[in-house]
Amino acid sequence: MTMTEQLMIDGQKVGASDAGTFEVCDPSSGELLATVAKATKADVDRAVQAAHAALEAKAWGGAAPAERGRVMIRIAQALREQVEELATLESRDNGKPLRQARTDVQVAARYFEFFAGVADKIMGNTIPLGPGFLDYTVREPIGVSAQIIPWNYPIQIGARGVAPAIAAGCTVVLKPAEDAPMTALRLGEIALACGLPPGVLNVLPGTGPEAGAALASHPDINQLTFTGSVSVGIAVAKMAADNVVPVVMELGGKSPNIVFADADLDLTVQGVANAIFQNAGQTCSAGSRLLVQRTAHDEVVARLTDRAKAMRVGPGVSDPDMGPIISKKQLEMIEGYVKIGQREGAQVTAGGGRPSDPALGRGFFFQPTLLDRVSPEMRVAQEEIFGPVLAIITFDEIEEAIAIANRSQYGLVAGVWTRDINKALTVASRIKSGQVYINTYGAGGGVELPFGGYKKSGYGREKSLESLASYTQVKNVCVRFS
Ligand code: NAI
Ligand code: MG
């Protein structure tokens, strides 16, 4: 059954201005999933104008902050009530295992719940200037937030940007990725049905070069949140810079898991495997480098190898351990990287190619893969592969581990596994990344925790109260009285 989807502009479902469409496929089968309206520059323009009008309208700009919170609570509830439908749709669109898709929907609901509670607590300060003066600050909504999201966690990343923006009183034009636009469209419909006024959340599926570029370069957006590749991030940041529009950039990483020999290996192996194989490694914060202390290397690699080989790969809706890669293009890129790694001298201990099961032949599947004997300067240790491929590097001493971990253009997340609090906190203090986890990797959805990059992983912080800085602007009011 093929679906037909439209754009959501100003609370209306509409076709593209030129009636153009694009096809979205199910990566588990390669089959057509939906035909989706392809937003044009003119559609983007209409959506930005609608978002501006909503900003000024009584129903949103004029509403009490607590009312924004109430609408957001209803959105959270609706997402939870529709978890099965939404998870199934996400699983078909993106390929991820059903239980991971359910988690994504729950996390999306949690974003709306968390920021619902914040809507009426965005406060300013009074600043003491002495007798005869009253000085105060107000945190005003920044305005129209343009959000360009990727295909790896559509509903989660959609909610991650939309929830804090609307809590702050902003309005949003959301452009989902062409590879997986379905649940972002549902989010727009659900929000409208829950009472979010028309124009507050506009959803415009379309291509990067057309709809994405039109949005990023639009002179009337007030802020831009981008998640995706470094190269496109740089391009859209330049477009926004031409209009002096501030941006939040979340550009992925090559995050290390550092395992010391004294770690609880049961916990560690499970954590390390999940950090790379979740979502088939297509995660900005994937733990894609394992730095393991030499004395534990053989045991850790043996256990990871057993685990990787035992994983069931299959269509997302069959709820396997790992689903397919999003597209043929990404699959071929991953294959290419494994070949590069082998040429560089890495040794495959698990996986390494497409699964042999003929039943999976038409989907974009790749096996959970371990590359052992990787050295820090190899391309597979430096470049984001964005697939289920773990690069394993051996170290002897803590200083060496820290140096290798930091020898990266990225700095999004790091994991440290040890029973020694001194080692754990030393690494945490010296690692150059936006998040550090000790004896865990991630914490549920991490909705409450600031998330963002050092170095080329990006700038600005999403999730948590820190994200509000991106969606508000400070006005200072100084009064003289006698
Ligand atoms: P991408 O960076 O091209 O796509 C991300 C978003 O940007 C999509 O919505 C896309 O339509 C949009 N976009 C693309 N070109 C644009 C342009 N010229 N102007 C405005 N918007 C544009 O990522 P892609 O090609 O899907 O994946 C390639 C690589 O990017 C992956 O292998 C991975 O390394 C990285 N990536 C990182 C993600 C993260 O979570 N940080 C998510 C997706 C990809
Ligand atoms: Mg898809």
Short mmCIF file of C-alpha atoms and ligand atoms in Angstrom, two decimals:
data_model
loop_
_atom_site.label_atom_id
_atom_site.label_comp_id
_atom_site.label_asym_id
_atom_site.label_seq_id
_atom_site.Cartn_x
_atom_site.Cartn_y
_atom_site.Cartn_z
CA MET A 1 0.00 0.00 0.00
CA THR A 2 1.51 3.27 -1.13
CA MET A 3 0.75 6.50 0.69
CA THR A 4 0.38 9.99 -0.72
CA GLU A 5 1.56 12.89 1.40
CA GLN A 6 1.25 16.63 1.13
CA LEU A 7 2.96 19.65 2.58
CA MET A 8 1.62 21.28 5.74
CA ILE A 9 1.52 25.05 5.38
CA ASP A 10 -0.50 27.29 7.70
CA GLY A 11 -2.49 24.34 8.99
CA GLN A 12 -3.48 23.24 5.48
CA LYS A 13 -2.39 20.14 3.61
CA VAL A 14 -1.40 21.25 0.15
CA GLY A 15 0.47 19.97 -2.88
CA ALA A 16 3.67 21.61 -4.07
CA SER A 17 3.25 24.85 -6.03
CA ASP A 18 4.41 23.07 -9.18
CA ALA A 19 2.60 19.82 -8.24
CA GLY A 20 5.99 18.10 -8.02
CA THR A 21 6.45 14.94 -5.96
CA PHE A 22 9.22 12.56 -4.96
CA GLU A 23 9.23 8.90 -4.03
CA VAL A 24 10.12 7.52 -0.63
CA CYS A 25 11.11 3.90 -0.32
CA ASP A 26 11.10 1.28 2.39
CA PRO A 27 14.79 0.42 2.88
CA SER A 28 13.92 -3.07 4.15
CA SER A 29 12.53 -4.05 0.74
CA GLY A 30 13.52 -1.29 -1.64
CA GLU A 31 9.81 -0.92 -2.43
CA LEU A 32 7.87 2.30 -2.81
CA LEU A 33 6.41 3.49 0.50
CA ALA A 34 4.98 6.88 -0.37
CA THR A 35 4.71 9.60 -2.97
CA VAL A 36 5.35 12.90 -1.26
CA ALA A 37 4.84 16.50 -2.34
CA LYS A 38 8.20 18.14 -3.07
CA ALA A 39 8.29 21.66 -1.66
CA THR A 40 9.52 24.42 -3.96
CA LYS A 41 11.10 27.78 -3.19
CA ALA A 42 7.63 29.33 -3.49
CA ASP A 43 6.23 26.86 -0.95
CA VAL A 44 9.06 27.66 1.44
CA ASP A 45 8.29 31.34 1.04
CA ARG A 46 4.61 30.76 1.84
CA ALA A 47 5.49 28.69 4.89
CA VAL A 48 7.87 31.33 6.23
CA GLN A 49 5.19 34.01 5.77
CA ALA A 50 2.63 31.77 7.54
CA ALA A 51 5.07 31.26 10.40
CA HIS A 52 5.54 35.02 10.69
CA ALA A 53 1.81 35.64 10.72
CA ALA A 54 1.36 33.00 13.46
CA LEU A 55 4.03 34.71 15.50
CA GLU A 56 1.97 37.89 15.52
CA ALA A 57 -1.48 36.26 15.80
CA LYS A 58 -3.45 36.37 19.03
CA ALA A 59 -3.79 32.58 19.10
CA TRP A 60 -0.02 32.11 19.48
CA GLY A 61 1.97 35.29 19.91
CA GLY A 62 -0.80 36.63 22.11
CA ALA A 63 -1.34 33.45 24.13
CA ALA A 64 -0.23 33.07 27.74
CA PRO A 65 2.92 30.95 28.07
CA ALA A 66 0.99 28.42 30.18
CA GLU A 67 -1.37 27.92 27.24
CA ARG A 68 1.59 26.96 25.03
CA GLY A 69 2.52 24.41 27.67
CA ARG A 70 -1.00 22.97 27.72
CA VAL A 71 -0.99 22.40 23.95
CA MET A 72 2.41 20.73 24.24
CA ILE A 73 1.17 18.35 26.95
CA ARG A 74 -1.63 17.34 24.62
CA ILE A 75 0.89 16.68 21.83
CA ALA A 76 2.93 14.48 24.18
CA GLN A 77 -0.19 12.51 25.09
CA ALA A 78 -1.25 12.11 21.47
CA LEU A 79 2.20 10.82 20.51
CA ARG A 80 2.01 8.23 23.30
CA GLU A 81 -1.50 7.19 22.30
CA GLN A 82 -0.36 6.66 18.70
CA VAL A 83 2.94 5.01 19.51
CA GLU A 84 2.23 1.80 17.57
CA GLU A 85 1.12 3.51 14.37
CA LEU A 86 3.92 6.04 14.49
CA ALA A 87 6.57 3.45 15.33
CA THR A 88 5.43 1.21 12.47
CA LEU A 89 5.55 4.14 10.07
CA GLU A 90 9.02 5.18 11.29
CA SER A 91 10.21 1.59 11.01
CA ARG A 92 8.99 1.31 7.41
CA ASP A 93 10.36 4.68 6.42
CA ASN A 94 13.75 4.48 8.10
CA GLY A 95 14.16 0.70 8.53
CA LYS A 96 14.88 0.76 12.23
CA PRO A 97 13.70 -2.14 14.42
CA LEU A 98 10.19 -1.62 15.73
CA ARG A 99 11.21 -1.45 19.38
CA GLN A 100 13.76 1.27 18.61
CA ALA A 101 11.07 3.15 16.70
CA ARG A 102 8.76 2.86 19.71
CA THR A 103 11.50 4.30 21.88
CA ASP A 104 11.95 7.16 19.41
CA VAL A 105 8.24 8.02 19.62
CA GLN A 106 8.36 7.89 23.43
CA VAL A 107 11.38 10.18 23.41
CA ALA A 108 9.57 12.56 21.06
CA ALA A 109 6.67 12.64 23.52
CA ARG A 110 9.13 13.28 26.33
CA TYR A 111 10.52 16.34 24.49
CA PHE A 112 7.05 17.88 24.35
CA GLU A 113 6.41 17.00 27.99
CA PHE A 114 9.76 18.34 29.21
CA PHE A 115 9.47 21.63 27.33
CA ALA A 116 5.74 21.98 28.13
CA GLY A 117 6.82 22.46 31.71
CA VAL A 118 9.31 25.12 30.66
CA ALA A 119 6.98 27.31 28.58
CA ASP A 120 5.88 29.43 31.57
CA LYS A 121 9.28 29.50 33.28
CA ILE A 122 11.42 31.36 30.77
CA MET A 123 12.44 34.22 33.00
CA GLY A 124 14.57 37.32 32.88
CA ASN A 125 16.57 39.16 35.52
CA THR A 126 16.57 42.48 37.31
CA ILE A 127 19.93 44.18 37.31
CA PRO A 128 20.81 46.52 40.21
CA LEU A 129 21.86 49.96 38.97
CA GLY A 130 21.26 51.85 42.22
CA PRO A 131 18.67 54.45 43.25
CA GLY A 132 16.50 55.91 40.51
CA PHE A 133 16.85 52.96 38.13
CA LEU A 134 14.93 49.82 37.37
CA ASP A 135 16.63 47.53 34.89
CA TYR A 136 15.17 44.22 33.77
CA THR A 137 15.65 41.66 31.03
CA VAL A 138 13.00 39.78 29.06
CA ARG A 139 13.65 36.60 27.06
CA GLU A 140 11.58 37.03 23.93
CA PRO A 141 10.99 34.36 21.29
CA ILE A 142 13.58 34.67 18.56
CA GLY A 143 10.90 34.36 15.88
CA VAL A 144 10.65 31.94 12.98
CA SER A 145 12.89 28.92 13.46
CA ALA A 146 13.91 27.04 10.32
CA GLN A 147 14.75 23.42 11.07
CA ILE A 148 16.44 21.04 8.64
CA ILE A 149 16.58 17.49 9.94
CA PRO A 150 18.12 14.20 8.76
CA TRP A 151 16.63 10.78 8.10
CA ASN A 152 18.18 8.80 10.95
CA TYR A 153 15.83 9.76 13.81
CA PRO A 154 13.10 11.79 12.12
CA ILE A 155 10.50 11.95 14.86
CA GLN A 156 13.05 12.27 17.67
CA ILE A 157 15.12 14.97 16.02
CA GLY A 158 11.96 16.69 14.78
CA ALA A 159 10.64 16.87 18.34
CA ARG A 160 14.07 17.83 19.68
CA GLY A 161 13.98 21.07 17.71
CA VAL A 162 10.26 21.83 17.57
CA ALA A 163 9.48 21.40 21.28
CA PRO A 164 11.92 23.97 22.73
CA ALA A 165 11.17 26.38 19.88
CA ILE A 166 7.43 26.44 20.47
CA ALA A 167 7.86 26.39 24.26
CA ALA A 168 9.77 29.64 23.80
CA GLY A 169 6.92 31.06 21.68
CA CYS A 170 8.61 30.67 18.30
CA THR A 171 7.06 29.27 15.16
CA VAL A 172 8.74 26.64 12.97
CA VAL A 173 9.26 25.67 9.37
CA LEU A 174 10.49 22.07 9.46
CA LYS A 175 12.14 20.41 6.47
CA PRO A 176 12.47 16.65 6.88
CA ALA A 177 15.00 14.64 4.88
CA GLU A 178 13.97 13.25 1.51
CA ASP A 179 14.92 9.71 2.61
CA ALA A 180 12.50 9.61 5.58
CA PRO A 181 9.93 12.41 5.77
CA MET A 182 6.88 10.48 7.00
CA THR A 183 6.75 10.91 10.77
CA ALA A 184 7.64 14.61 10.60
CA LEU A 185 4.47 15.04 8.54
CA ARG A 186 2.49 13.12 11.16
CA LEU A 187 3.95 15.32 13.87
CA GLY A 188 2.59 18.37 12.05
CA GLU A 189 -0.88 16.79 11.80
CA ILE A 190 -0.89 15.69 15.44
CA ALA A 191 0.19 19.11 16.67
CA LEU A 192 -2.58 20.78 14.69
CA ALA A 193 -5.18 18.32 16.00
CA CYS A 194 -3.98 19.03 19.56
CA GLY A 195 -4.69 22.74 19.15
CA LEU A 196 -1.41 24.16 17.96
CA PRO A 197 -2.59 27.14 15.89
CA PRO A 198 -2.15 26.99 12.11
CA GLY A 199 1.20 28.30 10.93
CA VAL A 200 3.05 27.55 14.18
CA LEU A 201 4.46 24.32 12.78
CA ASN A 202 4.79 24.05 9.00
CA VAL A 203 6.26 20.86 7.54
CA LEU A 204 7.82 20.94 4.09
CA PRO A 205 9.30 17.74 2.73
CA GLY A 206 11.56 18.35 -0.23
CA THR A 207 15.08 18.05 -1.46
CA GLY A 208 18.11 19.60 0.21
CA PRO A 209 19.28 21.69 -2.74
CA GLU A 210 15.79 23.06 -3.43
CA ALA A 211 13.59 23.29 -0.29
CA GLY A 212 16.51 23.06 2.15
CA ALA A 213 18.56 25.76 0.48
CA ALA A 214 15.49 28.00 -0.02
CA LEU A 215 14.76 27.74 3.69
CA ALA A 216 18.33 28.24 4.92
CA SER A 217 18.80 31.27 2.69
CA HIS A 218 15.38 32.80 3.32
CA PRO A 219 15.81 36.41 4.47
CA ASP A 220 12.81 36.23 6.83
CA ILE A 221 13.81 33.30 9.02
CA ASN A 222 15.17 34.35 12.41
CA GLN A 223 17.06 31.23 13.41
CA LEU A 224 18.22 27.94 11.85
CA THR A 225 18.71 24.53 13.44
CA PHE A 226 20.51 22.01 11.24
CA THR A 227 21.37 18.35 11.79
CA GLY A 228 23.26 16.46 9.10
CA SER A 229 26.62 16.24 7.40
CA VAL A 230 29.53 18.62 7.96
CA SER A 231 29.67 19.70 4.33
CA VAL A 232 25.98 20.60 4.10
CA GLY A 233 26.17 22.18 7.56
CA ILE A 234 28.91 24.52 6.40
CA ALA A 235 26.92 25.38 3.28
CA VAL A 236 23.70 26.21 5.14
CA ALA A 237 25.57 28.17 7.83
CA LYS A 238 27.01 30.34 5.05
CA MET A 239 23.53 30.88 3.58
CA ALA A 240 22.21 31.90 7.00
CA ALA A 241 25.22 34.15 7.57
CA ASP A 242 24.24 36.26 4.55
CA ASN A 243 21.12 37.26 6.48
CA VAL A 244 22.81 37.38 9.91
CA VAL A 245 20.69 34.45 11.03
CA PRO A 246 22.10 32.50 13.99
CA VAL A 247 22.44 28.74 13.59
CA VAL A 248 22.67 25.63 15.71
CA MET A 249 24.78 22.96 14.01
CA GLU A 250 24.70 19.28 14.91
CA LEU A 251 27.07 17.54 12.53
CA GLY A 252 27.81 14.08 13.80
CA GLY A 253 31.04 12.59 15.06
CA LYS A 254 33.49 9.75 15.51
CA SER A 255 32.81 9.20 19.17
CA PRO A 256 35.16 7.00 21.21
CA ASN A 257 34.31 4.41 23.81
CA ILE A 258 37.41 4.08 26.00
CA VAL A 259 37.59 0.72 27.77
CA PHE A 260 40.07 0.10 30.57
CA ALA A 261 41.00 -3.42 31.61
CA ASP A 262 39.43 -2.95 35.04
CA ALA A 263 35.96 -2.27 33.59
CA ASP A 264 32.90 -4.42 34.26
CA LEU A 265 33.13 -6.24 30.95
CA ASP A 266 29.54 -7.53 30.87
CA LEU A 267 28.25 -4.00 31.14
CA THR A 268 30.92 -2.64 28.81
CA VAL A 269 30.47 -5.09 25.95
CA GLN A 270 26.73 -4.55 25.95
CA GLY A 271 27.17 -0.78 26.05
CA VAL A 272 29.82 -0.69 23.33
CA ALA A 273 27.80 -2.97 21.01
CA ASN A 274 24.63 -0.94 21.46
CA ALA A 275 26.48 2.34 20.92
CA ILE A 276 27.54 1.27 17.42
CA PHE A 277 24.79 -1.09 16.26
CA GLN A 278 21.74 0.89 17.37
CA ASN A 279 19.99 2.25 14.27
CA ALA A 280 22.58 0.30 12.20
CA GLY A 281 25.24 2.78 13.24
CA GLN A 282 23.39 5.65 11.58
CA THR A 283 23.53 7.81 14.66
CA CYS A 284 25.30 11.14 15.04
CA SER A 285 26.46 10.10 18.50
CA ALA A 286 27.32 6.49 17.55
CA GLY A 287 30.25 5.08 19.52
CA SER A 288 32.12 4.28 16.33
CA ARG A 289 35.63 4.02 17.79
CA LEU A 290 36.51 1.48 20.48
CA LEU A 291 39.73 2.33 22.32
CA VAL A 292 40.53 -0.76 24.37
CA GLN A 293 43.39 -1.31 26.80
CA ARG A 294 45.78 -3.95 25.48
CA THR A 295 45.42 -6.37 28.41
CA ALA A 296 41.64 -6.54 27.84
CA HIS A 297 41.76 -6.43 24.04
CA ASP A 298 41.44 -10.12 23.26
CA GLU A 299 38.58 -10.76 25.65
CA VAL A 300 36.62 -7.66 24.66
CA VAL A 301 37.03 -8.29 20.95
CA ALA A 302 36.10 -11.98 21.32
CA ARG A 303 32.96 -11.08 23.21
CA LEU A 304 32.00 -8.33 20.77
CA THR A 305 32.61 -10.68 17.85
CA ASP A 306 30.30 -13.33 19.32
CA ARG A 307 27.69 -10.71 19.93
CA ALA A 308 27.91 -9.15 16.46
CA LYS A 309 27.72 -12.55 14.76
CA ALA A 310 24.65 -13.51 16.80
CA MET A 311 22.70 -10.38 15.84
CA ARG A 312 19.63 -10.91 13.71
CA VAL A 313 19.51 -8.54 10.75
CA GLY A 314 16.15 -8.04 9.05
CA PRO A 315 13.30 -5.75 8.06
CA GLY A 316 12.54 -3.11 10.69
CA VAL A 317 8.92 -4.18 11.17
CA SER A 318 10.04 -7.76 11.98
CA ASP A 319 11.77 -6.19 15.00
CA PRO A 320 15.24 -7.64 14.40
CA ASP A 321 18.39 -6.71 16.33
CA MET A 322 19.42 -4.50 13.43
CA GLY A 323 17.54 -3.15 10.42
CA PRO A 324 18.75 -2.02 7.00
CA ILE A 325 20.78 1.01 5.95
CA ILE A 326 18.65 3.95 4.81
CA SER A 327 19.56 3.86 1.10
CA LYS A 328 21.63 2.19 -1.57
CA LYS A 329 23.91 5.23 -1.63
CA GLN A 330 24.65 4.99 2.10
CA LEU A 331 25.06 1.20 1.85
CA GLU A 332 27.65 1.55 -0.90
CA MET A 333 29.49 4.17 1.10
CA ILE A 334 29.70 1.83 4.10
CA GLU A 335 30.91 -1.02 1.89
CA GLY A 336 33.54 1.30 0.47
CA TYR A 337 34.80 2.21 3.94
CA VAL A 338 35.16 -1.43 4.98
CA LYS A 339 37.30 -2.02 1.86
CA ILE A 340 39.36 1.06 2.66
CA GLY A 341 39.87 -0.24 6.20
CA GLN A 342 41.02 -3.63 4.95
CA ARG A 343 43.45 -2.01 2.51
CA GLU A 344 44.77 0.10 5.39
CA GLY A 345 45.47 -3.09 7.37
CA ALA A 346 42.40 -3.47 9.55
CA GLN A 347 41.15 -6.97 10.22
CA VAL A 348 37.47 -7.90 9.99
CA THR A 349 36.45 -10.10 12.94
CA ALA A 350 32.69 -9.97 12.29
CA GLY A 351 30.52 -9.02 9.33
CA GLY A 352 32.30 -7.03 6.65
CA GLY A 353 29.66 -7.16 3.93
CA ARG A 354 26.03 -7.63 3.01
CA PRO A 355 24.24 -10.58 4.62
CA SER A 356 23.98 -13.71 2.45
CA ASP A 357 20.32 -14.43 3.29
CA PRO A 358 18.52 -14.16 -0.10
CA ALA A 359 15.34 -13.04 1.69
CA LEU A 360 17.12 -9.77 2.43
CA GLY A 361 18.37 -9.34 -1.12
CA ARG A 362 16.26 -6.36 -2.12
CA GLY A 363 16.77 -4.37 1.06
CA PHE A 364 19.84 -2.28 1.88
CA PHE A 365 21.30 -4.56 4.54
CA PHE A 366 24.81 -4.66 5.94
CA GLN A 367 26.16 -6.96 8.63
CA PRO A 368 27.26 -5.75 12.06
CA THR A 369 30.96 -5.28 11.43
CA LEU A 370 34.06 -5.11 13.62
CA LEU A 371 37.35 -3.77 12.27
CA ASP A 372 40.19 -4.78 14.58
CA ARG A 373 43.84 -3.63 14.47
CA VAL A 374 42.88 -0.14 13.42
CA SER A 375 45.45 2.56 14.03
CA PRO A 376 44.40 6.12 14.91
CA GLU A 377 45.45 7.75 11.64
CA MET A 378 43.57 5.35 9.35
CA ARG A 379 40.62 6.80 7.45
CA VAL A 380 38.26 4.34 9.16
CA ALA A 381 39.41 5.79 12.49
CA GLN A 382 39.01 9.40 11.38
CA GLU A 383 35.98 9.63 9.07
CA GLU A 384 32.33 9.19 9.96
CA ILE A 385 31.19 5.94 8.32
CA PHE A 386 27.57 6.25 9.49
CA GLY A 387 27.01 2.51 9.45
CA PRO A 388 27.34 -0.54 11.71
CA VAL A 389 31.13 -0.55 11.59
CA LEU A 390 33.23 -0.35 14.75
CA ALA A 391 36.90 0.66 14.47
CA ILE A 392 38.92 -1.01 17.25
CA ILE A 393 42.14 0.65 18.43
CA THR A 394 44.42 -0.67 21.19
CA PHE A 395 46.15 1.49 23.82
CA ASP A 396 48.42 0.85 26.79
CA GLU A 397 48.21 3.86 29.10
CA ILE A 398 45.60 6.45 30.00
CA GLU A 399 47.54 9.34 28.43
CA GLU A 400 47.69 7.47 25.15
CA ALA A 401 43.94 6.80 25.29
CA ILE A 402 43.18 10.48 25.86
CA ALA A 403 45.47 11.55 23.03
CA ILE A 404 43.92 9.06 20.58
CA ALA A 405 40.39 9.99 21.63
CA ASN A 406 41.12 13.67 20.99
CA ARG A 407 42.93 13.03 17.71
CA SER A 408 39.72 13.66 15.76
CA GLN A 409 38.10 16.51 13.89
CA TYR A 410 34.93 15.62 15.82
CA GLY A 411 33.92 15.91 19.48
CA LEU A 412 30.31 14.95 20.10
CA VAL A 413 30.22 12.18 22.72
CA ALA A 414 32.72 9.98 24.58
CA GLY A 415 32.27 6.91 26.78
CA VAL A 416 34.64 5.78 29.52
CA TRP A 417 34.43 2.31 31.03
CA THR A 418 36.38 1.62 34.24
CA ARG A 419 35.84 0.81 37.92
CA ASP A 420 38.45 3.44 38.87
CA ILE A 421 36.82 6.80 39.59
CA ASN A 422 40.15 8.58 39.20
CA LYS A 423 40.68 7.30 35.69
CA ALA A 424 37.06 8.02 34.79
CA LEU A 425 37.15 11.63 35.97
CA THR A 426 40.59 12.28 34.51
CA VAL A 427 39.39 11.21 31.09
CA ALA A 428 36.12 13.16 31.50
CA SER A 429 38.04 16.34 32.28
CA ARG A 430 40.49 15.98 29.39
CA ILE A 431 38.28 14.76 26.58
CA LYS A 432 37.18 17.32 24.01
CA SER A 433 33.53 16.51 23.46
CA GLY A 434 30.14 17.90 24.35
CA GLN A 435 29.07 14.88 26.38
CA VAL A 436 30.97 12.27 28.39
CA TYR A 437 29.37 9.10 29.74
CA ILE A 438 30.98 6.99 32.44
CA ASN A 439 30.01 3.30 32.55
CA THR A 440 27.05 4.01 30.32
CA TYR A 441 26.56 5.45 26.86
CA GLY A 442 23.54 7.68 26.56
CA ALA A 443 20.80 7.90 29.14
CA GLY A 444 17.47 7.03 27.58
CA GLY A 445 16.71 9.77 25.11
CA GLY A 446 18.88 12.21 27.04
CA VAL A 447 16.15 14.84 26.70
CA GLU A 448 17.27 16.53 29.92
CA LEU A 449 21.00 16.64 29.04
CA PRO A 450 22.73 19.33 26.98
CA PHE A 451 23.78 17.87 23.64
CA GLY A 452 26.07 19.33 21.02
CA GLY A 453 29.54 19.29 19.64
CA TYR A 454 33.07 20.44 20.11
CA LYS A 455 35.12 21.03 16.97
CA LYS A 456 33.50 19.94 13.67
CA SER A 457 30.69 18.17 15.50
CA GLY A 458 29.03 21.56 15.55
CA TYR A 459 28.03 24.33 17.91
CA GLY A 460 25.09 25.39 20.01
CA ARG A 461 23.34 23.03 22.38
CA GLU A 462 20.13 21.11 21.91
CA LYS A 463 18.03 19.19 24.45
CA SER A 464 17.86 20.35 28.10
CA LEU A 465 17.24 23.89 29.30
CA GLU A 466 20.40 24.97 27.43
CA SER A 467 18.51 24.68 24.13
CA LEU A 468 16.31 27.64 25.06
CA ALA A 469 19.24 29.98 24.45
CA SER A 470 18.83 29.29 20.73
CA TYR A 471 15.12 30.07 20.64
CA THR A 472 15.06 33.23 22.75
CA GLN A 473 16.68 36.62 22.53
CA VAL A 474 17.36 38.87 25.48
CA LYS A 475 15.91 42.35 25.65
CA ASN A 476 17.15 44.70 28.33
CA VAL A 477 14.82 47.46 29.54
CA CYS A 478 16.35 50.27 31.56
CA VAL A 479 14.04 52.70 33.39
CA ARG A 480 14.99 55.90 35.17
CA PHE A 481 12.53 57.18 37.73
CA SER A 482 12.38 59.80 40.42
P1 NAI B 1 22.75 15.64 4.45
O1 NAI B 1 23.60 16.48 5.30
O2 NAI B 1 22.80 15.82 2.97
O3 NAI B 1 21.20 15.81 4.87
C1 NAI B 1 20.73 16.39 6.06
C2 NAI B 1 19.59 17.36 5.74
O4 NAI B 1 20.11 18.47 5.00
C3 NAI B 1 18.46 16.77 4.89
O5 NAI B 1 17.21 17.28 5.30
C4 NAI B 1 18.80 17.29 3.50
O6 NAI B 1 17.68 17.41 2.66
C5 NAI B 1 19.35 18.67 3.82
N1 NAI B 1 20.20 19.23 2.78
C6 NAI B 1 21.01 18.58 1.91
N2 NAI B 1 21.61 19.45 1.07
C7 NAI B 1 21.18 20.69 1.41
C8 NAI B 1 21.45 22.00 0.93
N3 NAI B 1 22.27 22.21 -0.10
N4 NAI B 1 20.83 23.04 1.53
C9 NAI B 1 20.00 22.84 2.58
N5 NAI B 1 19.69 21.63 3.07
C10 NAI B 1 20.28 20.55 2.51
O7 NAI B 1 23.07 14.12 4.81
P2 NAI B 1 22.95 12.80 3.89
O8 NAI B 1 23.42 13.07 2.50
O9 NAI B 1 21.58 12.30 4.06
O10 NAI B 1 24.00 11.85 4.62
C11 NAI B 1 25.38 11.93 4.31
C12 NAI B 1 26.23 11.83 5.55
O11 NAI B 1 25.90 12.87 6.45
C13 NAI B 1 26.06 10.57 6.39
O12 NAI B 1 26.81 9.51 5.90
C14 NAI B 1 26.54 11.03 7.74
O13 NAI B 1 27.94 10.96 7.80
C15 NAI B 1 26.10 12.48 7.79
N6 NAI B 1 24.83 12.64 8.53
C16 NAI B 1 24.89 13.03 9.84
C17 NAI B 1 23.73 13.10 10.57
C18 NAI B 1 23.74 13.49 11.99
O14 NAI B 1 22.87 13.03 12.73
N7 NAI B 1 24.61 14.36 12.43
C19 NAI B 1 22.42 12.76 10.00
C20 NAI B 1 22.48 12.43 8.58
C21 NAI B 1 23.65 12.36 7.92
MG MG B 2 12.72 6.04 3.58
#
